[in-house]
Structure formats: C-alpha cells, structure tokens
CSV table of C-alpha atoms in Angstrom, one decimal:
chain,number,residue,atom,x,y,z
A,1,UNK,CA,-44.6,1.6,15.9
A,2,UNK,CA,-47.4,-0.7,17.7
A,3,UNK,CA,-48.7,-1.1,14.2
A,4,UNK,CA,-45.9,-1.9,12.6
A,5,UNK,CA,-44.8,-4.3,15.5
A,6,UNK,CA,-48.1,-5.8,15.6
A,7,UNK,CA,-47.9,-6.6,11.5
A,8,UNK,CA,-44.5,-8.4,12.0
A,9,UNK,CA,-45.6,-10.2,14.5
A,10,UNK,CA,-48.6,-11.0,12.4
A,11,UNK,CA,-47.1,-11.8,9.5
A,12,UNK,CA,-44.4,-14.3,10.7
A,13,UNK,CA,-47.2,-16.3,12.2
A,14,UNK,CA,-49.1,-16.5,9.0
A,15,UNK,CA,-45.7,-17.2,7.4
A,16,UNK,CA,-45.1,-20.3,9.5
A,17,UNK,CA,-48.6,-21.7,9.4
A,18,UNK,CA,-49.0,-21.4,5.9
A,19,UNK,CA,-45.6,-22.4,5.0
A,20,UNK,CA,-46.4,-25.9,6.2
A,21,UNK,CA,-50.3,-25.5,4.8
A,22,UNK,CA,-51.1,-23.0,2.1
A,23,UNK,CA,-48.4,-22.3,-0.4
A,24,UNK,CA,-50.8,-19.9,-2.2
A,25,UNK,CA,-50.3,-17.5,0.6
A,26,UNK,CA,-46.4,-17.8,1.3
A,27,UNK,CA,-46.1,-17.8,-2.1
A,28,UNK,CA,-47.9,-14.4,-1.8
A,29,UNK,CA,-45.3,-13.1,0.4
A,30,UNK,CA,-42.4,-14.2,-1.3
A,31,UNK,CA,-43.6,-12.2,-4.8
A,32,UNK,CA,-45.0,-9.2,-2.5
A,33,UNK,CA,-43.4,-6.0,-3.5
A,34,UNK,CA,-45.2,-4.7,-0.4
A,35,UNK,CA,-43.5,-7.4,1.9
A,36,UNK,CA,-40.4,-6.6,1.2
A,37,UNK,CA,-40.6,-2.7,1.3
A,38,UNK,CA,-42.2,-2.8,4.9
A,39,UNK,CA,-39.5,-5.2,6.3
A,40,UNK,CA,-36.7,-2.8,4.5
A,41,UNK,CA,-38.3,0.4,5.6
A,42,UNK,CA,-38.8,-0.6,8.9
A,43,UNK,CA,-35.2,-1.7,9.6
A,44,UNK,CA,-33.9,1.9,8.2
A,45,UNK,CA,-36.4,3.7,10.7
A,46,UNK,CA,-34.2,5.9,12.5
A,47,UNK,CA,-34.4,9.4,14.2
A,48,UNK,CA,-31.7,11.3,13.8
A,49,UNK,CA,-31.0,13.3,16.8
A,50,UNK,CA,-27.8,13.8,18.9
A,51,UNK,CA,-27.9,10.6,20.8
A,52,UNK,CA,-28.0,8.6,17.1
A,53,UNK,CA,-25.2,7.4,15.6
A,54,UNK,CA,-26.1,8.0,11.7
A,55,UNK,CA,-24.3,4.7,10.2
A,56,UNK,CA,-26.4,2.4,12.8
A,57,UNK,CA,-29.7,0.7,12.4
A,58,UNK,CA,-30.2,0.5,16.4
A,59,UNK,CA,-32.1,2.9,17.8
A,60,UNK,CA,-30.2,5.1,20.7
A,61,UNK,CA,-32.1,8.3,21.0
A,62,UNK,CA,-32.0,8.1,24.2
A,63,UNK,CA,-35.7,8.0,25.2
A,64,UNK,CA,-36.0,4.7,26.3
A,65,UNK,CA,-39.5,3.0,25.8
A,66,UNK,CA,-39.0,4.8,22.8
A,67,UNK,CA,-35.9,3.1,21.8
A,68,UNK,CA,-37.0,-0.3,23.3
A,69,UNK,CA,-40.4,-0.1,20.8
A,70,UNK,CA,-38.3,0.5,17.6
A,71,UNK,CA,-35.5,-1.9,18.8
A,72,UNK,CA,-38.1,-4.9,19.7
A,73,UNK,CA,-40.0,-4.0,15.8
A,74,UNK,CA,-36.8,-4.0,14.1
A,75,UNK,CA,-35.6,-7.4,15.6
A,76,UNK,CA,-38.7,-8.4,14.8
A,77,UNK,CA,-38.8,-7.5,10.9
A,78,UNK,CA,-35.4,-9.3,11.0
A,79,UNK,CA,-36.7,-12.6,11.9
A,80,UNK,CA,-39.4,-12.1,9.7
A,81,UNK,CA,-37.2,-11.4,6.7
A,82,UNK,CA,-34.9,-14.6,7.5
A,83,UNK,CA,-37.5,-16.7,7.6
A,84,UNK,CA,-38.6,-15.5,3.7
A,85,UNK,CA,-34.9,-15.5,2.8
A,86,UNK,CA,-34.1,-18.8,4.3
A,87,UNK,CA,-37.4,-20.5,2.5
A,88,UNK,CA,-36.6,-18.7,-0.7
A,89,UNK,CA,-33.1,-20.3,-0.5
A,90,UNK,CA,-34.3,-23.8,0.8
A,91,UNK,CA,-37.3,-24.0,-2.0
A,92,UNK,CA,-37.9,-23.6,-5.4
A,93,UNK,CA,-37.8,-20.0,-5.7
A,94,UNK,CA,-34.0,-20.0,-5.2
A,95,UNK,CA,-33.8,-20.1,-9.0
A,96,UNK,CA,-36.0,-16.9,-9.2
A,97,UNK,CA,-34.1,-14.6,-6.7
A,98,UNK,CA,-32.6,-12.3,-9.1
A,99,UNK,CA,-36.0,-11.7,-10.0
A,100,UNK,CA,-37.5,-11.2,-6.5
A,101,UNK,CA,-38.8,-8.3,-4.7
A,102,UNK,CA,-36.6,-9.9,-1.3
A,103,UNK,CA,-33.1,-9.6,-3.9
A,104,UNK,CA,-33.7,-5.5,-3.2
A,105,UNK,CA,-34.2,-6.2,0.1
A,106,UNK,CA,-31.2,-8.0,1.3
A,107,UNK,CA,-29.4,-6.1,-1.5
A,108,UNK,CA,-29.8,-3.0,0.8
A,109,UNK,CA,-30.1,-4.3,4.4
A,110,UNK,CA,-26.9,-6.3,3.9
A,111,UNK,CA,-24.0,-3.9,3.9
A,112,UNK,CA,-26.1,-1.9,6.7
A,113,UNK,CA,-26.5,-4.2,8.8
A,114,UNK,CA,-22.6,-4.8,8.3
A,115,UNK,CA,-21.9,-1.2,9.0
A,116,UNK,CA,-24.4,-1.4,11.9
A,117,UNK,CA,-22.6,-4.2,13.7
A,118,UNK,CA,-19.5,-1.9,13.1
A,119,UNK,CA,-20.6,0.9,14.5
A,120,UNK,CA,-22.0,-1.0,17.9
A,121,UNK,CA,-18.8,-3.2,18.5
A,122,UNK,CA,-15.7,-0.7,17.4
A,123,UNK,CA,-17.2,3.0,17.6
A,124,UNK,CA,-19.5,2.5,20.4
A,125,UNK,CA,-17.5,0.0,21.8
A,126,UNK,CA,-17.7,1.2,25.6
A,127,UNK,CA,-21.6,0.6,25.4
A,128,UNK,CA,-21.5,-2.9,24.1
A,129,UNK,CA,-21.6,-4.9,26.8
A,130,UNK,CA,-24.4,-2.9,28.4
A,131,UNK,CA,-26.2,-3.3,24.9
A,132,UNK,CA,-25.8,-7.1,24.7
A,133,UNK,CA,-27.4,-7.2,28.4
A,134,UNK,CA,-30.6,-5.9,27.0
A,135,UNK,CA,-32.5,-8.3,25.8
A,136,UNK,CA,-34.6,-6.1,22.9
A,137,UNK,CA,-31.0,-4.8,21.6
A,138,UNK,CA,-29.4,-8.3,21.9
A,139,UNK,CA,-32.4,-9.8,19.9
A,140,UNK,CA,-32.0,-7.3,17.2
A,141,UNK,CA,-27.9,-7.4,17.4
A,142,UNK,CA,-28.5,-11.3,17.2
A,143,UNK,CA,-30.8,-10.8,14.2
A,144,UNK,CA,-28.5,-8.5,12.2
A,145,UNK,CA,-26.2,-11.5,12.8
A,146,UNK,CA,-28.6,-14.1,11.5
A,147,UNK,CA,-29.3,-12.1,8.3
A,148,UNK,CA,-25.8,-11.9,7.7
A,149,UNK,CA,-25.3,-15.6,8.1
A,150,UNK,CA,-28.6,-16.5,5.5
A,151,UNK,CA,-26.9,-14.1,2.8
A,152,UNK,CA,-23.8,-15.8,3.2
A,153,UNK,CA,-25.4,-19.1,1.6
A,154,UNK,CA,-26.2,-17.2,-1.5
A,155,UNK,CA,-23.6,-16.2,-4.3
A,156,UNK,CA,-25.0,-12.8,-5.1
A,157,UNK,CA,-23.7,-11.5,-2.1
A,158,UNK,CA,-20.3,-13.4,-2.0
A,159,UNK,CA,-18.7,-10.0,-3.2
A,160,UNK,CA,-20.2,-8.2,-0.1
A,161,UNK,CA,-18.3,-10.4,2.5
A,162,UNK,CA,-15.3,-11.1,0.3
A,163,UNK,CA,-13.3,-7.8,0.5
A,164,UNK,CA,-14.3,-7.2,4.6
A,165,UNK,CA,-14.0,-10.6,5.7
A,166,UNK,CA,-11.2,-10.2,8.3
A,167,UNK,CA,-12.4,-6.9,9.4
A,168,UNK,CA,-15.5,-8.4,10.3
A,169,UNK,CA,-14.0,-11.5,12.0
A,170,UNK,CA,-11.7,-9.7,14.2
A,171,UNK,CA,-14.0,-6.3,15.0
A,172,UNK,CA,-17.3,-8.3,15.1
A,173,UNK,CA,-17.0,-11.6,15.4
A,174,UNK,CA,-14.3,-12.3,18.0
A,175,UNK,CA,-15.8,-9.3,20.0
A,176,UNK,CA,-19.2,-11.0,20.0
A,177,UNK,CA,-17.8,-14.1,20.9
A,178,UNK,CA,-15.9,-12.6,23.9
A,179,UNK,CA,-17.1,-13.6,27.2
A,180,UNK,CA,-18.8,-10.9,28.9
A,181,UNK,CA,-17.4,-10.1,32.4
A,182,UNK,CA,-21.1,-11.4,33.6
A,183,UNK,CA,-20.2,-14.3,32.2
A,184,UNK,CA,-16.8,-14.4,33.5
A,185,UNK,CA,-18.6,-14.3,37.2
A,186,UNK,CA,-20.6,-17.1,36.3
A,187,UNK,CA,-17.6,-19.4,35.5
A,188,UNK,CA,-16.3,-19.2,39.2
A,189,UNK,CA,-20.0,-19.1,40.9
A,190,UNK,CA,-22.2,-21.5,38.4
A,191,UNK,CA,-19.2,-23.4,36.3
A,192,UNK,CA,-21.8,-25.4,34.6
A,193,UNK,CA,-23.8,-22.5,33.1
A,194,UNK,CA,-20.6,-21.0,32.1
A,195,UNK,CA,-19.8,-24.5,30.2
A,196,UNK,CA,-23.1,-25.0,28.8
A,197,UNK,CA,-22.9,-21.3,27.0
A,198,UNK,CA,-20.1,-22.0,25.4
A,199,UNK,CA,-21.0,-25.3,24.1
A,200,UNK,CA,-24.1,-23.8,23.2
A,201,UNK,CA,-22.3,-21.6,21.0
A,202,UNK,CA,-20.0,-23.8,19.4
A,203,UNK,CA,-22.6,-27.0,19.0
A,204,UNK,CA,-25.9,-26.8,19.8
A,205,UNK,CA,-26.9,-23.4,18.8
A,206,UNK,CA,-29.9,-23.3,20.1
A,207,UNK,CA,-30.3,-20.1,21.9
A,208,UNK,CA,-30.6,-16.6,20.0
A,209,UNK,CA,-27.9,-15.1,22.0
A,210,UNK,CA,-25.3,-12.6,20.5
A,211,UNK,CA,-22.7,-15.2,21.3
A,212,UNK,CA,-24.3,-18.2,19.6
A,213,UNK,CA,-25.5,-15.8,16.4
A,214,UNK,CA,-21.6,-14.8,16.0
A,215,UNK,CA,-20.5,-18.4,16.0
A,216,UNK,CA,-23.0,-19.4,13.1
A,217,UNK,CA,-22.1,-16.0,11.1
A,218,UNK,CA,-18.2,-17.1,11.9
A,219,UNK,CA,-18.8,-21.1,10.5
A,220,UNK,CA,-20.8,-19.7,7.5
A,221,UNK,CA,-17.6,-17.1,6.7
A,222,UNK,CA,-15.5,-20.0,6.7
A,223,UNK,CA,-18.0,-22.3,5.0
A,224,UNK,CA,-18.6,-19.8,2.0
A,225,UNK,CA,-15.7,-16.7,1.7
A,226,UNK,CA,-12.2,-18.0,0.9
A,227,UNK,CA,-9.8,-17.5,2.9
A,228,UNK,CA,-11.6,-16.8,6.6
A,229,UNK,CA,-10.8,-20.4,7.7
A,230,UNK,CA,-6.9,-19.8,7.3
A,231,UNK,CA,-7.0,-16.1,8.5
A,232,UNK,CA,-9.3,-17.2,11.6
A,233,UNK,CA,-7.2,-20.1,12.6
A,234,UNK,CA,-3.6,-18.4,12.1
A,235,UNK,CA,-4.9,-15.2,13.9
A,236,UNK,CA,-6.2,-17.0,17.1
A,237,UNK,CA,-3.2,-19.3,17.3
A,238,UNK,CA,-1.0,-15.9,17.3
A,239,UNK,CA,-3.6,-14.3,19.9
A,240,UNK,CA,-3.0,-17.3,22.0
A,241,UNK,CA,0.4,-17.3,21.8
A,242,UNK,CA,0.7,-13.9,22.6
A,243,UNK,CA,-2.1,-13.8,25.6
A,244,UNK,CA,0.3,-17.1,27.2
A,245,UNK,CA,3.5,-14.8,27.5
A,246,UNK,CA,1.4,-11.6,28.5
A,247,UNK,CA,3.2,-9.5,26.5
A,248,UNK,CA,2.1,-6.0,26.1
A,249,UNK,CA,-0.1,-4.8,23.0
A,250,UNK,CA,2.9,-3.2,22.1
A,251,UNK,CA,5.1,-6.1,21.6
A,252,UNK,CA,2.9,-7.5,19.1
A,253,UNK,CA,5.6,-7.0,16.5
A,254,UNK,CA,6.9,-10.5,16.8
A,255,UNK,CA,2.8,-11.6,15.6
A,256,UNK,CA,2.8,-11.3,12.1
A,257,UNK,CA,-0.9,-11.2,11.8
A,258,UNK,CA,-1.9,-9.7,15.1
A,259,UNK,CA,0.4,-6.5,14.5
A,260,UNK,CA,-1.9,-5.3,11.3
A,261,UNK,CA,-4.7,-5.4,13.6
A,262,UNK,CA,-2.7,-3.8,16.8
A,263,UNK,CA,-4.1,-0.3,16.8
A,264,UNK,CA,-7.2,-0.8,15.8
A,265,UNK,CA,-8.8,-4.4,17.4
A,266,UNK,CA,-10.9,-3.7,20.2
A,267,UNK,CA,-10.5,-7.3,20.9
A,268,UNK,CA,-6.7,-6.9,21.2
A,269,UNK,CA,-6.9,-3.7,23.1
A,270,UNK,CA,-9.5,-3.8,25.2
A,271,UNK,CA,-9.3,-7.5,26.3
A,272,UNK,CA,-7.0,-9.6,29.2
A,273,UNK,CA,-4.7,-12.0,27.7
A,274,UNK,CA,-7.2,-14.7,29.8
A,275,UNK,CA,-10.1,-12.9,27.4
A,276,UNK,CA,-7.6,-13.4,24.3
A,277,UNK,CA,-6.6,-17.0,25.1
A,278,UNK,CA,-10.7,-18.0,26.3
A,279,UNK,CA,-12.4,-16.4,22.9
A,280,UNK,CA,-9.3,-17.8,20.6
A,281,UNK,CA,-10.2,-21.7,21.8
A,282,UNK,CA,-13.7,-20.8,21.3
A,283,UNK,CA,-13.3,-19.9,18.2
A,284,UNK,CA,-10.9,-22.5,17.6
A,285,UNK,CA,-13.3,-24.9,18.8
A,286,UNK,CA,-15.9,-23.6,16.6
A,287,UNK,CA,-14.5,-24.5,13.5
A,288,UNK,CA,-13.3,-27.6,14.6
A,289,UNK,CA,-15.4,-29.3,12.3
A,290,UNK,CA,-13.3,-28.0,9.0
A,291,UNK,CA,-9.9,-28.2,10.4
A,292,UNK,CA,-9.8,-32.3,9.7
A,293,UNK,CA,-10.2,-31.5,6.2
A,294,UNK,CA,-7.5,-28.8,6.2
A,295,UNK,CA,-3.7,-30.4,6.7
A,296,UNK,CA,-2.3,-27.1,6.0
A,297,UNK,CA,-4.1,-26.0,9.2
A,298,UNK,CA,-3.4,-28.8,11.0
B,1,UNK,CA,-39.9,12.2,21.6
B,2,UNK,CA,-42.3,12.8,24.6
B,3,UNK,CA,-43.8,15.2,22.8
B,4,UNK,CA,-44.2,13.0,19.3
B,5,UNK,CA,-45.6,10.1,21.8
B,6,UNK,CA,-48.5,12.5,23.6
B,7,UNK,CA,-49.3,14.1,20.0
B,8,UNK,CA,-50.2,10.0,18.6
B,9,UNK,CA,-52.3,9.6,21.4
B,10,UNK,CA,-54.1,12.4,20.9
B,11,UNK,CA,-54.4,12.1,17.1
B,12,UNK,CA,-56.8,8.8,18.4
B,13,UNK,CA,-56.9,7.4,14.7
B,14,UNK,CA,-53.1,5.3,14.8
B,15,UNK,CA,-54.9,3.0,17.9
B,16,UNK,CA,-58.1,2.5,16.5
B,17,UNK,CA,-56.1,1.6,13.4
B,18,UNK,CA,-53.9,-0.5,15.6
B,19,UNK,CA,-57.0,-2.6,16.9
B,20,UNK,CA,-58.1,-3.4,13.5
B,21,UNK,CA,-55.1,-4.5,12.5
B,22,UNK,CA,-55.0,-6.6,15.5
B,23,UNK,CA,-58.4,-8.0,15.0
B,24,UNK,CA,-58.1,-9.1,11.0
B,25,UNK,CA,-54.5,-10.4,11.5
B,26,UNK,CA,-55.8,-13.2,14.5
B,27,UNK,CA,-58.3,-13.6,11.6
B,28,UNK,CA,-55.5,-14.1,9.1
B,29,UNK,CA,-53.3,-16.6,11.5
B,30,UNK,CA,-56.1,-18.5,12.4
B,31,UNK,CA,-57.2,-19.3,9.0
B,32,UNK,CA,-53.4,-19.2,7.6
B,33,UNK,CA,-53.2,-23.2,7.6
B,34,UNK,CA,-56.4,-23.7,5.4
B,35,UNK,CA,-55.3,-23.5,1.9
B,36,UNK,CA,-59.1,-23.6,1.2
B,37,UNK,CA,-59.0,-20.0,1.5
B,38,UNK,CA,-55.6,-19.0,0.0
B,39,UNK,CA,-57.2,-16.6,-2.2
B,40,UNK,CA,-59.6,-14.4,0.4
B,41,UNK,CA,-56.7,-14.5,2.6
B,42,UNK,CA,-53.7,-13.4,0.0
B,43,UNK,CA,-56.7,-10.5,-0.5
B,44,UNK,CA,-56.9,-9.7,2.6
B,45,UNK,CA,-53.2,-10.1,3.4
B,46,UNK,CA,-52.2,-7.8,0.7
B,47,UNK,CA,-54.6,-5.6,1.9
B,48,UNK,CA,-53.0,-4.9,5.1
B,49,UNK,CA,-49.9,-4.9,3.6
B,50,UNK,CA,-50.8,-2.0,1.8
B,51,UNK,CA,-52.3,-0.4,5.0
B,52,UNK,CA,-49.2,-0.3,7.1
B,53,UNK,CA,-47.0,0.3,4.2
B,54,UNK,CA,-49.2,3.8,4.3
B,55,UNK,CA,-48.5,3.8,7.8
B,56,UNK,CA,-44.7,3.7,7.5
B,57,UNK,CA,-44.4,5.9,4.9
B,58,UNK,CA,-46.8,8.4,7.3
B,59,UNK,CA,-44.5,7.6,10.2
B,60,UNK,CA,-41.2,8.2,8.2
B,61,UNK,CA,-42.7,11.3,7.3
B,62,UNK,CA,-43.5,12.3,10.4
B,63,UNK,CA,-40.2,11.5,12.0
B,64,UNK,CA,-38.5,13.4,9.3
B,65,UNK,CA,-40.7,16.5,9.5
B,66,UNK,CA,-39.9,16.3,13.4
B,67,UNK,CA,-35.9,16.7,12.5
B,68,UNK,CA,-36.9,19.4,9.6
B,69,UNK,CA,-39.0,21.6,11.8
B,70,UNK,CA,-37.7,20.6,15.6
B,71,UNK,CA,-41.2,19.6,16.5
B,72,UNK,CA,-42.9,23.2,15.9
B,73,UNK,CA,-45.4,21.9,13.6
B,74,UNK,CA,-46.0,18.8,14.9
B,75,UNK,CA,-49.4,19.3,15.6
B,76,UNK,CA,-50.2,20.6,12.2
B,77,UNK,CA,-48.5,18.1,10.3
B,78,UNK,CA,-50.9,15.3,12.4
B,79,UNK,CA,-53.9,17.5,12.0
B,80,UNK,CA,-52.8,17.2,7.9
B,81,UNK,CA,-52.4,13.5,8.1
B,82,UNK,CA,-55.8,12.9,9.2
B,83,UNK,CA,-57.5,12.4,6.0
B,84,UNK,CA,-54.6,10.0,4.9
B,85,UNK,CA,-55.4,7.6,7.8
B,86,UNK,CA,-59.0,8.0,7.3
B,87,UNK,CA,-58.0,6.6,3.6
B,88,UNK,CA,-56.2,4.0,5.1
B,89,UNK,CA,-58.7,3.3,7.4
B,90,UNK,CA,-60.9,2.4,4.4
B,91,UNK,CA,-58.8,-0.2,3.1
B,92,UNK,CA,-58.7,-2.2,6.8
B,93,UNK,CA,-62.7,-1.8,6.4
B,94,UNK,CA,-63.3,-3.1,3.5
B,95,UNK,CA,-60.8,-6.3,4.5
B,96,UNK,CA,-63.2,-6.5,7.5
B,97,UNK,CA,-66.3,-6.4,5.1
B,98,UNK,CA,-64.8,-9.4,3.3
C-alpha cells in the first residue's frame, strides 16, 4: 500500500512539473496503458470482509491504520487521475479521448464512484458525518466528487449522469451540502467561520472540503445535464416552503416534488426544517449565477 | 488484517522495494522539469510503472487469496511470491543502473 501510495504521490509531482516543462513526459502519461490501469486498480482495491460494504470504493474493514493507508492511496490516485483527465480535456488530446487509455478509466471509475457516494450518504447514512470528520475519508469522498465533476465536462459520459441526475442531487448532493451539526455549533460560537464556509462553498471554492466538492459537482450538473437547474431550484423552493410551516414529513403531499422523494431522502427525513431551509438557500445560492439567464426560474 | 500487516514485514522484500521506489522517483521529480531528458526519464518512468503495476496485481492477489483461504496459507502464498518480487526487483535495478 506504501508503494503504491508512494507512486501516486510520485507521479502527480512529476505530472505537474513536467506539465509546465517537458511535454515528452506528460505526454507519456497521458498514452500510458500502464498509468491508467494502476490509477483504476487501485481505486477498486477492496477487501471484502464483513465490515465492507461490497458496492463502495471506501475502505471500512474496520482495522483502522489499515483502512486509513488504503483510504489516503485511493484519494490520492483520485487527484492524480483528475489532474490527467482535466489536462486531457483542457489540451489537445481532447480530440483523441476515445482513443485513450484514461477513456477506460473513467469509463469504469465513473458509475462506481457514483454508486460509492450512494452507498456512504443513503445506506450508510448514520456513519456519514463521522466519515466526513475524517480527514483521509473526507479527501477521498471529496475526490470521488471532483472526478464526477471533470467527467461532467465531457460528452461521453452525458448518458451516465442523465438518467440519475435527481437521485444524485437530492441523496448526494444536498446531503453533502448539509451543514454538519459541528458546523451548526460553530455558527453560534465562531459566526464568521460558519459564514466563510459557506461562501467558500458557493464562491470561492478553494478548500477540498466535502462541502465545497458537492457545490462544484452541483453547478457542473446544472451547467451540463438538462434539466438539474429546473429540478434543483423547484425542489429547494418546495423544501423551503415546507421547512417554514414545519409540517411533518408526512404532510409532504401538498409538495409536488418533495413527496416522490418523501420515503426515501435522507435529507428530508433525517434533517430539521432549520437544516432544510439552511442547505436549500445554499444551494439556491450556488446556482445563483444561472438563475439571471433563466426567466422561467425567476 | 493484523495478521496480513506482520506477514509483509516479515516477507522484507515489499520495503526494500518501497525504498527504491522512493529513491528513483525524487530522481524522477527532480529532473521532471528538464525536457532535456524527456526520453531517459519516460524510460525510467515507464519503468516503474510497470514495477508497481506488478505490485498491485501481487497485492490484489494477495488480498483475494486472503478472502479464498481465510488467511491459512498466507504464509505460503508470500513464501510463493518471492521470486515474482525478486523479478520486479530487477526492473527498479536496472532503472537505477540507468
């Protein structure tokens, strides 16, 4: 695991030198069947024991340095493989990626990743906000996020997000972008920390948070899939709605769109109506920046 | 998986492989930005690609041979995998050599 570890960490550093000096080598790595194979073997690497959910990509077997070595590798392959998908995207090669070795890899990794994020915010809910307050599993949850967001620019995996899209906004997205009740204390003891996380999220986006990650995978749903922008707006308007007259989850009959997702959001079930309302203006606030453009939104 | 972490150390060849790999790849990122040497170094780079994809595939291996046999043969299936890494260890020598 050290050895793999160490070669990610190796090879994004060669990457980014000699992506600003030696295009003979990143061109290397970009064509490297080799490459591309490690980073998607290494993200699979599971053991399957009791403590392992199957569909997921993290690693809970429940021995933790264990756990924390394969976590901290896998986060790192991630970053490694956004860097070579986001150059290959943002250079010539973009052309050629039907024909490269990174198409397989993304290809596969996608929709697991998907599932993965599934698995960690709906089945294994209860854990998540334990999970997200580890920093090796937030990196690598955060990364999962950010691969998502890079395949999004590209039209060979429209059809990926297409059919999923509100799934993944209400059961991912909005549940990523939840405050965390850590964060919740932080509003009443350091206000301005609170304030500068969630403008973080929505503007800057600097940080490599979970929060920040699902706010750039939400603007690139609603840049590139049709249809999130209108689903994402109309569903938090409704969830704000709903979270102002504290109704209970089961008087969401009168909400058109929340009431499909009534038995099964963990965002709708597992949340205060302060959550609801908070997370809905976040989100709102996210894609403030396309709503101008949209008068049926308006 | 205390048991799979105390049979690596004692197989001894997965950290001296480790160090090597450490050693050639500060090589690598120091001379990454000269594209004077593009060609040694996309050589050299391929050549450790090629060592730790041998090392993943031995790992996967491992790990699935650990689910297939509960650990039993644990120690055998290391003692097997011996030569392998002493293949593998030729490859990281011979990008040393260069």
């Amino acid at each position: 695991m050290r050895i793999l570890s160490t070669w990610t960490e190796n090879s994004l550093e060669v990457f980014t030198r000699g992506e600003k000096h030696n295009p003979g080598l990143v061109g290397y790595m970009v064509y490297s069947q080799q490459v591309a194979s490690i980073l998607a073997q290494s993200l699979l690497l599971t053991v399957p024991c009791a403590g392992q959910e199957p569909q997921s990509l993290l690693s809970t077997t429940g021995d933790a340095p264990f756990d924390e070595l394969l976590n901290s590798m896998k986060g790192k392959s991630l970053e490694l493989a956004d860097s070579l998908v986001d150059y290959i995207h943002s250079s010539p090669y973009s052309t050629k990626m039907n024909t490269l070795p990174m198409l397989a890899y993304c290809t596969n990794s996608g929709p697991r990743a998907l599932v993965s994020l599934a698995v960690v915010c709906v089945k294994e809910y209860d854990k998540l906000e334990e999970r997200i307050n580890d920093r090796e599993i937030c990196t690598f949850l955060a990364g999962l996020m950010r691969l998502l967001s890079t395949l999004l620019d590209d039209n060979n995996f429209y059809i990926m997000f297409s059919p999923n899209k509100q799934s993944i906004i209400v059961d991912i997205v909005l549940v990523m972008l939840r405050s965390s009740s850590k964060e919740i204390k932080s509003m009443s003891t350091d206000p301005e920390n609170f304030v500068n996380l969630a403008i973080d999220a929505c503007e800057k986006q600097e940080s490599e948070t979970c929060k920040t990650e699902a706010a750039k995978l939400l603007e690139a749903l609603c840049d590139h899939v049709d249809g999130c922008l209108s689903f994402t707006s109309i569903f938090c308007c409704e969830a704000i709605k709903y979270a102002c007259k504290k109704e209970p989850v089961t008087a969401l009959a009168g909400y058109p769109l929340l009431s499909q997702f009534s038995n099964r959001s963990m965002f709708l079930l597992r949340s205060s109506p302060e959550l609801i309302a908070e997370t809905s203006i976040l989100v709102m606030a996210d894609i403030s920046y396309l709503t101008p453009k949209r008068k049926d939104i308006l | 998986m205390p048991a799979l972490g105390n049979a690596i150390k004692q197989g001894e060849l997965l950290p001296s492989l480790g160090t090597m790999l450490i050693l050639i790849g500060n090589m690598l990122i120091a001379m990454a930005g000269r594209p004077e040497y593009s060609k040694p170094l996309v050589e050299l780079q391929s050549l450790i690609d090629l060592t730790v994809a041998n090392v993943l595939t031995q790992v996967s291996t491992i790990l699935k041979r650990i689910v297939e046999t509960k650990g039993e043969k644990l120690a055998a299936d290391l003692e097997d995998l011996k030569p392998k890494y002493a293949h593998v260890s030729s490859y990281m020598r011979i990008g040393c050599a260069y």
